[in-house]
Amino acid sequence: MSVVEQYARAHIVSDADIADDEAVPVMLRYDPETDPRSVRVGLPGTDEWTFSRALLEQGLRAPAGSGEVRVWPCGRVQAVLEFHSAQGVSVVQFETKALLRFLRRTYTATPVGRGGSAAQLQQ
């Protein structure tokens, strides 16, 4: 089993003065040796969030949340991840295709029964 790392372009939703088309690289990471049921999302700077891989998958189909992390579809081609902390809320918008590609790679890295899922990810 190997680590899956993928950069995805995302938009940070903020009231700060950021151009609408300005996307930032976000690191998506899955390490089946450390925790086969979790994924990590590394935002620019030092923010990194670890949460259930199943939550990410569920949130691409319908709103889902657990603790400080919420995920929901946003239209037909985008998804939103919302992270809550003592410092505030970070809202990050991705193309759904990038997150689906990442999830497929994680399920390929971990066989069903060892943290993998038999759920079929939509194209």
PDB file of C-alpha atoms in Angstrom:
ATOM      1  CA  MET A   1       0.000   0.000   0.000  1.00  0.00           C
ATOM      2  CA  SER A   2       1.326   3.396  -0.875  1.00  0.00           C
ATOM      3  CA  VAL A   3       0.616   6.981   0.075  1.00  0.00           C
ATOM      4  CA  VAL A   4      -1.661   8.892  -2.294  1.00  0.00           C
ATOM      5  CA  GLU A   5      -0.913  12.588  -2.725  1.00  0.00           C
ATOM      6  CA  GLN A   6      -2.654  14.861  -5.167  1.00  0.00           C
ATOM      7  CA  TYR A   7      -2.715  18.610  -5.612  1.00  0.00           C
ATOM      8  CA  ALA A   8      -6.072  20.109  -6.527  1.00  0.00           C
ATOM      9  CA  ARG A   9      -6.872  23.686  -7.425  1.00  0.00           C
ATOM     10  CA  ALA A  10      -9.465  25.187  -5.115  1.00  0.00           C
ATOM     11  CA  HIS A  11     -11.043  28.518  -4.349  1.00  0.00           C
ATOM     12  CA  ILE A  12     -10.953  29.830  -0.808  1.00  0.00           C
ATOM     13  CA  VAL A  13     -14.314  31.491  -0.165  1.00  0.00           C
ATOM     14  CA  SER A  14     -13.595  34.603   1.844  1.00  0.00           C
ATOM     15  CA  ASP A  15     -14.653  38.178   2.367  1.00  0.00           C
ATOM     16  CA  ALA A  16     -11.004  39.156   1.769  1.00  0.00           C
ATOM     17  CA  ASP A  17     -10.105  40.943  -1.467  1.00  0.00           C
ATOM     18  CA  ILE A  18      -9.321  37.895  -3.641  1.00  0.00           C
ATOM     19  CA  ALA A  19      -9.920  37.819  -7.379  1.00  0.00           C
ATOM     20  CA  ASP A  20     -12.847  35.524  -8.315  1.00  0.00           C
ATOM     21  CA  ASP A  21     -10.726  33.402 -10.645  1.00  0.00           C
ATOM     22  CA  GLU A  22      -7.779  33.047  -8.262  1.00  0.00           C
ATOM     23  CA  ALA A  23      -7.371  29.407  -7.291  1.00  0.00           C
ATOM     24  CA  VAL A  24      -4.846  28.009  -4.837  1.00  0.00           C
ATOM     25  CA  PRO A  25      -3.152  24.595  -4.719  1.00  0.00           C
ATOM     26  CA  VAL A  26      -4.506  22.333  -1.980  1.00  0.00           C
ATOM     27  CA  MET A  27      -2.803  19.054  -1.034  1.00  0.00           C
ATOM     28  CA  LEU A  28      -5.041  15.990  -0.746  1.00  0.00           C
ATOM     29  CA  ARG A  29      -3.298  13.139   1.076  1.00  0.00           C
ATOM     30  CA  TYR A  30      -4.123   9.569   2.036  1.00  0.00           C
ATOM     31  CA  ASP A  31      -1.772   7.296   3.978  1.00  0.00           C
ATOM     32  CA  PRO A  32      -3.173   3.765   4.368  1.00  0.00           C
ATOM     33  CA  GLU A  33      -0.353   2.754   6.717  1.00  0.00           C
ATOM     34  CA  THR A  34      -1.076   5.565   9.195  1.00  0.00           C
ATOM     35  CA  ASP A  35      -4.883   5.673   9.021  1.00  0.00           C
ATOM     36  CA  PRO A  36      -6.715   3.783   6.251  1.00  0.00           C
ATOM     37  CA  ARG A  37     -10.056   5.410   7.100  1.00  0.00           C
ATOM     38  CA  SER A  38      -8.980   9.060   6.946  1.00  0.00           C
ATOM     39  CA  VAL A  39      -7.873  11.639   4.409  1.00  0.00           C
ATOM     40  CA  ARG A  40      -5.983  14.899   4.895  1.00  0.00           C
ATOM     41  CA  VAL A  41      -6.532  18.239   3.242  1.00  0.00           C
ATOM     42  CA  GLY A  42      -3.625  20.684   3.427  1.00  0.00           C
ATOM     43  CA  LEU A  43      -4.634  24.295   2.870  1.00  0.00           C
ATOM     44  CA  PRO A  44      -2.084  26.970   1.948  1.00  0.00           C
ATOM     45  CA  GLY A  45      -0.061  27.948   4.981  1.00  0.00           C
ATOM     46  CA  THR A  46      -0.045  25.575   7.924  1.00  0.00           C
ATOM     47  CA  ASP A  47      -3.682  24.457   8.040  1.00  0.00           C
ATOM     48  CA  GLU A  48      -4.131  20.707   7.619  1.00  0.00           C
ATOM     49  CA  TRP A  49      -7.357  18.857   8.331  1.00  0.00           C
ATOM     50  CA  THR A  50      -7.803  15.121   8.878  1.00  0.00           C
ATOM     51  CA  PHE A  51     -11.249  13.581   8.581  1.00  0.00           C
ATOM     52  CA  SER A  52     -13.087  10.456   7.485  1.00  0.00           C
ATOM     53  CA  ARG A  53     -12.679   9.363   3.886  1.00  0.00           C
ATOM     54  CA  ALA A  54     -16.321   8.166   4.041  1.00  0.00           C
ATOM     55  CA  LEU A  55     -17.394  11.711   4.985  1.00  0.00           C
ATOM     56  CA  LEU A  56     -15.714  13.086   1.869  1.00  0.00           C
ATOM     57  CA  GLU A  57     -17.442  10.493  -0.309  1.00  0.00           C
ATOM     58  CA  GLN A  58     -20.866  11.071   1.294  1.00  0.00           C
ATOM     59  CA  GLY A  59     -20.524  14.835   1.039  1.00  0.00           C
ATOM     60  CA  LEU A  60     -20.036  14.682  -2.723  1.00  0.00           C
ATOM     61  CA  ARG A  61     -23.593  13.295  -3.057  1.00  0.00           C
ATOM     62  CA  ALA A  62     -25.470  15.126  -0.271  1.00  0.00           C
ATOM     63  CA  PRO A  63     -24.600  17.461   2.613  1.00  0.00           C
ATOM     64  CA  ALA A  64     -22.631  15.638   5.310  1.00  0.00           C
ATOM     65  CA  GLY A  65     -20.758  16.703   8.396  1.00  0.00           C
ATOM     66  CA  SER A  66     -18.913  15.435  11.407  1.00  0.00           C
ATOM     67  CA  GLY A  67     -17.503  17.627  14.142  1.00  0.00           C
ATOM     68  CA  GLU A  68     -15.482  20.454  12.639  1.00  0.00           C
ATOM     69  CA  VAL A  69     -15.764  19.339   8.994  1.00  0.00           C
ATOM     70  CA  ARG A  70     -18.699  19.658   6.609  1.00  0.00           C
ATOM     71  CA  VAL A  71     -18.869  18.648   2.931  1.00  0.00           C
ATOM     72  CA  TRP A  72     -21.605  19.256   0.381  1.00  0.00           C
ATOM     73  CA  PRO A  73     -22.169  19.335  -3.378  1.00  0.00           C
ATOM     74  CA  CYS A  74     -22.435  22.794  -4.912  1.00  0.00           C
ATOM     75  CA  GLY A  75     -24.241  22.521  -8.206  1.00  0.00           C
ATOM     76  CA  ARG A  76     -23.358  19.781 -10.667  1.00  0.00           C
ATOM     77  CA  VAL A  77     -19.594  20.251 -10.908  1.00  0.00           C
ATOM     78  CA  GLN A  78     -18.375  21.670  -7.612  1.00  0.00           C
ATOM     79  CA  ALA A  79     -18.150  20.650  -3.972  1.00  0.00           C
ATOM     80  CA  VAL A  80     -17.520  22.646  -0.816  1.00  0.00           C
ATOM     81  CA  LEU A  81     -15.471  21.663   2.220  1.00  0.00           C
ATOM     82  CA  GLU A  82     -16.003  23.748   5.351  1.00  0.00           C
ATOM     83  CA  PHE A  83     -13.553  23.578   8.258  1.00  0.00           C
ATOM     84  CA  HIS A  84     -14.347  25.047  11.697  1.00  0.00           C
ATOM     85  CA  SER A  85     -11.674  25.952  14.250  1.00  0.00           C
ATOM     86  CA  ALA A  86     -11.180  28.328  17.165  1.00  0.00           C
ATOM     87  CA  GLN A  87      -9.661  30.797  14.665  1.00  0.00           C
ATOM     88  CA  GLY A  88     -12.761  30.796  12.462  1.00  0.00           C
ATOM     89  CA  VAL A  89     -14.188  29.009   9.438  1.00  0.00           C
ATOM     90  CA  SER A  90     -12.398  28.093   6.205  1.00  0.00           C
ATOM     91  CA  VAL A  91     -14.627  27.405   3.201  1.00  0.00           C
ATOM     92  CA  VAL A  92     -12.943  25.773   0.208  1.00  0.00           C
ATOM     93  CA  GLN A  93     -14.590  25.105  -3.158  1.00  0.00           C
ATOM     94  CA  PHE A  94     -13.269  22.306  -5.424  1.00  0.00           C
ATOM     95  CA  GLU A  95     -14.182  20.829  -8.756  1.00  0.00           C
ATOM     96  CA  THR A  96     -15.947  17.585  -7.885  1.00  0.00           C
ATOM     97  CA  LYS A  97     -13.928  15.714 -10.536  1.00  0.00           C
ATOM     98  CA  ALA A  98     -10.684  16.383  -8.653  1.00  0.00           C
ATOM     99  CA  LEU A  99     -12.092  15.004  -5.397  1.00  0.00           C
ATOM    100  CA  LEU A 100     -13.575  11.944  -7.151  1.00  0.00           C
ATOM    101  CA  ARG A 101     -10.230  11.238  -8.839  1.00  0.00           C
ATOM    102  CA  PHE A 102      -8.511  11.440  -5.452  1.00  0.00           C
ATOM    103  CA  LEU A 103     -11.056   9.109  -3.811  1.00  0.00           C
ATOM    104  CA  ARG A 104     -10.692   6.547  -6.595  1.00  0.00           C
ATOM    105  CA  ARG A 105      -6.940   6.548  -6.084  1.00  0.00           C
ATOM    106  CA  THR A 106      -7.378   6.005  -2.318  1.00  0.00           C
ATOM    107  CA  TYR A 107      -9.683   3.028  -2.851  1.00  0.00           C
ATOM    108  CA  THR A 108      -7.187   1.567  -5.304  1.00  0.00           C
ATOM    109  CA  ALA A 109      -4.443   1.932  -2.668  1.00  0.00           C
ATOM    110  CA  THR A 110      -6.463   0.123   0.033  1.00  0.00           C
ATOM    111  CA  PRO A 111      -8.317  -3.107  -0.751  1.00  0.00           C
ATOM    112  CA  VAL A 112     -11.908  -3.532   0.434  1.00  0.00           C
ATOM    113  CA  GLY A 113     -11.925  -4.820   4.011  1.00  0.00           C
ATOM    114  CA  ARG A 114      -8.722  -2.978   4.948  1.00  0.00           C
ATOM    115  CA  GLY A 115     -10.259   0.490   5.169  1.00  0.00           C
ATOM    116  CA  GLY A 116     -11.551   0.433   1.610  1.00  0.00           C
ATOM    117  CA  SER A 117     -15.173   0.703   0.556  1.00  0.00           C
ATOM    118  CA  ALA A 118     -17.256  -1.282  -1.862  1.00  0.00           C
ATOM    119  CA  ALA A 119     -19.194   1.881  -2.752  1.00  0.00           C
ATOM    120  CA  GLN A 120     -19.064   2.829  -6.408  1.00  0.00           C
ATOM    121  CA  LEU A 121     -17.895   6.371  -7.043  1.00  0.00           C
ATOM    122  CA  GLN A 122     -19.753   8.179  -9.797  1.00  0.00           C
ATOM    123  CA  GLN A 123     -17.885   9.374 -12.869  1.00  0.00           C
TER     124      GLN A 123
END
